[in-house]
Each structure stands twice: as structure tokens, then as C-alpha cells.
Amino acid sequence: MTIRDAMEADIPAMVAIYNAAIPARIATADTELVSVDSRRAWFRDHDPVTRPLWVAVENGEIVGWLSFQSFYGRPAYRATAELSVYVANDYQRSGIGSALVTQAIEQAPRIGLKTLLGFIFAHNQASLRLFEKSGFHRWGVLPRVAELDGIERDLIIVGRRLA
């Protein structure tokens, strides 16, 4: 498996991975499928130098991706970023997510980051374990802030200080 900067041509594969996660109501607050066109502006908001967007590729196929998203959009938070990680269903629990998060931790200081965050639904135990194994700690809980199919869900904030 290799990890590289995402290219615009990767958007359809990334959207397919993301859309596959929506019906499970575990990994995203989106409740409807997103379109490739709707993700183009999101893609362009990522800068490989300061807010990368990476894909994991195995045997020529994109099997996962990770994004760095600016936190809260204010200058004082420029050294903090939120990580989002999505792995294709057939490749979950195979180390892809762990490899992406590990690379994010290793590369974050190079891009000026001192703090990494994750926002994870409390019922997403696999993602909570992934981040906790990577040295993230639970920094907060937002109780019942999301409603998915009539069920209120807690959001866990995990964080890791790098410097």
C-alpha cells in the first residue's frame, strides 16, 4: 500500500468510499449520498502543503483517504487540524486507517500543526479504537448533538498534542 496526495481524478473513488459509509450511520453525519461535483470545492480547499488530502492505494485501487481540515476557521487555530479517515468496506480492519493516521501524526509538524483532532460518534467504536491506539485521548463529549434516523447520538472529541 502507498499513501500519496490526492488528485482531482481521485474524487470519484473517494466519494464512493464516503458514500458507502453513509447508510451505516456510524462514520458521518451526512444522511444522503454526496455527488462528485459537490466534492470538487471541498477538494480544492485542501492544500498539499498546509491541509493535505491523501489517498491510500493498493494494487492500483484507492482503498482509503484522509483529510486535514482547518479547525474552526480562525487564525489562532492555524496549528490545529481535524482529521477525517475513511476506508473502503472491503479493506476495513486491514491497517489502512492506522497507516493513514500514523502518517498524519508523522507529517503534521512539517505542515505546521501542533494539535490533531478527531470528531467521532460515540457508537463508532472502531474509529475510537483506531485513534486511541494512535495516542489520541478523549478530550470532550457533545451529548446527543446528532440525530440519525430518529436516534440522538453523542459526538466524542479526541485529540493529540504533537508539540
Short mmCIF file of C-alpha atoms in Angstrom, two decimals, residues 4-159:
data_model
loop_
_atom_site.label_atom_id
_atom_site.label_comp_id
_atom_site.label_asym_id
_atom_site.label_seq_id
_atom_site.Cartn_x
_atom_site.Cartn_y
_atom_site.Cartn_z
CA ARG A 4 0.02 9.86 -1.78
CA ASP A 5 -1.51 13.28 -2.27
CA ALA A 6 -4.97 13.03 -3.76
CA MET A 7 -5.54 14.25 -7.29
CA GLU A 8 -8.75 15.63 -8.70
CA ALA A 9 -9.13 12.43 -10.73
CA ASP A 10 -9.37 10.55 -7.40
CA ILE A 11 -12.57 12.31 -6.33
CA PRO A 12 -14.97 9.65 -7.74
CA ALA A 13 -13.21 6.86 -5.81
CA MET A 14 -13.09 8.97 -2.65
CA VAL A 15 -16.79 9.80 -2.97
CA ALA A 16 -17.62 6.11 -3.47
CA ILE A 17 -15.80 5.23 -0.23
CA TYR A 18 -17.51 8.08 1.61
CA ASN A 19 -20.96 7.26 0.24
CA ALA A 20 -20.55 3.62 1.28
CA ALA A 21 -20.20 4.83 4.88
CA ILE A 22 -23.40 6.90 4.93
CA PRO A 23 -26.04 4.12 5.21
CA ALA A 24 -24.39 2.60 8.32
CA ARG A 25 -24.91 5.88 10.23
CA ILE A 26 -21.64 5.35 12.09
CA ALA A 27 -18.94 7.46 10.44
CA THR A 28 -20.57 10.60 9.06
CA ALA A 29 -23.39 12.99 9.84
CA ASP A 30 -24.38 13.11 6.18
CA THR A 31 -27.63 11.25 5.68
CA GLU A 32 -27.85 11.50 1.88
CA LEU A 33 -25.27 10.44 -0.68
CA VAL A 34 -22.95 13.18 -1.90
CA SER A 35 -22.12 13.79 -5.55
CA VAL A 36 -18.71 14.01 -7.15
CA ASP A 37 -19.49 17.57 -8.24
CA SER A 38 -20.39 18.56 -4.69
CA ARG A 39 -16.94 17.44 -3.50
CA ARG A 40 -14.88 19.41 -6.03
CA ALA A 41 -14.86 22.63 -3.96
CA TRP A 42 -14.03 20.59 -0.84
CA PHE A 43 -11.13 19.01 -2.74
CA ARG A 44 -9.84 22.41 -3.87
CA ASP A 45 -9.97 23.70 -0.28
CA HIS A 46 -7.19 21.26 0.58
CA ASP A 47 -3.63 22.44 0.05
CA PRO A 48 -0.96 19.70 -0.11
CA VAL A 49 1.40 21.98 1.81
CA THR A 50 -0.85 23.06 4.70
CA ARG A 51 -4.03 20.93 4.66
CA PRO A 52 -3.30 17.75 2.70
CA LEU A 53 -5.75 15.26 1.36
CA TRP A 54 -4.23 11.81 0.94
CA VAL A 55 -5.34 8.57 -0.63
CA ALA A 56 -4.22 5.06 0.24
CA VAL A 57 -3.64 2.98 -2.87
CA GLU A 58 -3.33 -0.79 -3.01
CA ASN A 59 -2.87 -2.68 -6.28
CA GLY A 60 -3.78 0.48 -8.19
CA GLU A 61 -7.07 0.93 -6.32
CA ILE A 62 -7.90 3.74 -3.91
CA VAL A 63 -8.83 1.93 -0.70
CA GLY A 64 -8.96 4.82 1.75
CA TRP A 65 -8.36 8.51 2.29
CA LEU A 66 -7.51 11.03 4.98
CA SER A 67 -8.12 14.76 5.09
CA PHE A 68 -6.74 17.54 7.25
CA GLN A 69 -9.41 20.16 7.84
CA SER A 70 -8.80 23.55 9.40
CA PHE A 71 -10.32 23.76 12.86
CA TYR A 72 -12.86 26.50 13.47
CA GLY A 73 -11.56 28.69 10.63
CA ARG A 74 -9.90 31.35 12.78
CA PRO A 75 -6.20 32.34 12.59
CA ALA A 76 -5.47 31.49 16.22
CA TYR A 77 -6.26 27.83 15.45
CA ARG A 78 -3.90 27.57 12.44
CA ALA A 79 -1.74 24.95 14.22
CA THR A 80 -4.76 22.69 14.84
CA ALA A 81 -6.46 20.44 12.30
CA GLU A 82 -9.26 17.90 12.31
CA LEU A 83 -8.55 14.53 10.72
CA SER A 84 -11.15 12.56 8.81
CA VAL A 85 -10.40 8.99 7.75
CA TYR A 86 -12.47 6.74 5.50
CA VAL A 87 -11.57 3.23 4.37
CA ALA A 88 -13.35 1.14 1.74
CA ASN A 89 -15.58 -1.51 3.32
CA ASP A 90 -13.57 -4.44 1.93
CA TYR A 91 -10.34 -3.02 3.42
CA GLN A 92 -11.52 -2.08 6.90
CA ARG A 93 -9.57 -3.61 9.78
CA SER A 94 -6.60 -4.25 7.48
CA GLY A 95 -4.32 -1.47 8.75
CA ILE A 96 -5.20 1.15 6.12
CA GLY A 97 -6.72 3.59 8.63
CA SER A 98 -3.86 3.07 11.03
CA ALA A 99 -1.29 3.74 8.29
CA LEU A 100 -3.08 6.95 7.28
CA VAL A 101 -3.31 8.23 10.86
CA THR A 102 0.32 7.30 11.57
CA GLN A 103 1.48 9.24 8.53
CA ALA A 104 -0.68 12.19 9.57
CA ILE A 105 0.95 12.23 13.00
CA GLU A 106 4.43 11.99 11.48
CA GLN A 107 3.84 14.69 8.85
CA ALA A 108 1.78 17.13 10.91
CA PRO A 109 4.74 19.08 12.38
CA ARG A 110 6.16 19.55 8.86
CA ILE A 111 2.96 21.32 7.83
CA GLY A 112 2.89 23.49 10.93
CA LEU A 113 0.46 21.52 13.06
CA LYS A 114 0.79 21.05 16.80
CA THR A 115 -2.61 19.56 17.59
CA LEU A 116 -4.71 16.98 15.78
CA LEU A 117 -8.40 16.40 16.50
CA GLY A 118 -10.99 13.83 15.57
CA PHE A 119 -14.76 14.12 15.89
CA ILE A 120 -16.18 10.61 16.22
CA PHE A 121 -19.65 9.33 17.03
CA ALA A 122 -19.67 7.52 20.37
CA HIS A 123 -21.16 4.42 18.74
CA ASN A 124 -18.25 4.24 16.24
CA GLN A 125 -16.12 2.01 18.42
CA ALA A 126 -13.76 1.00 15.60
CA SER A 127 -12.75 4.61 14.91
CA LEU A 128 -12.44 5.41 18.60
CA ARG A 129 -10.08 2.42 18.99
CA LEU A 130 -8.09 3.47 15.92
CA PHE A 131 -7.48 6.96 17.26
CA GLU A 132 -6.84 5.80 20.81
CA LYS A 133 -4.26 3.26 19.58
CA SER A 134 -2.62 6.19 17.78
CA GLY A 135 -2.18 8.14 21.01
CA PHE A 136 -5.30 10.30 20.88
CA HIS A 137 -7.22 10.93 24.10
CA ARG A 138 -10.86 11.75 24.71
CA TRP A 139 -11.00 15.50 25.21
CA GLY A 140 -14.72 16.01 25.24
CA VAL A 141 -18.22 14.74 24.67
CA LEU A 142 -21.04 16.58 22.95
CA PRO A 143 -24.07 14.66 24.17
CA ARG A 144 -26.89 13.92 21.73
CA VAL A 145 -25.83 16.59 19.21
CA ALA A 146 -26.63 14.50 16.14
CA GLU A 147 -29.83 12.77 15.15
CA LEU A 148 -29.57 9.84 12.79
CA ASP A 149 -32.77 8.07 11.81
CA GLY A 150 -34.52 9.38 14.91
CA ILE A 151 -31.74 8.33 17.30
CA GLU A 152 -29.79 11.03 19.10
CA ARG A 153 -26.05 10.38 19.04
CA ASP A 154 -23.13 11.64 21.12
CA LEU A 155 -20.03 13.06 19.48
CA ILE A 156 -16.66 12.33 21.05
CA ILE A 157 -13.81 14.78 20.53
CA VAL A 158 -10.41 13.11 20.54
CA GLY A 159 -7.15 14.98 20.40
#
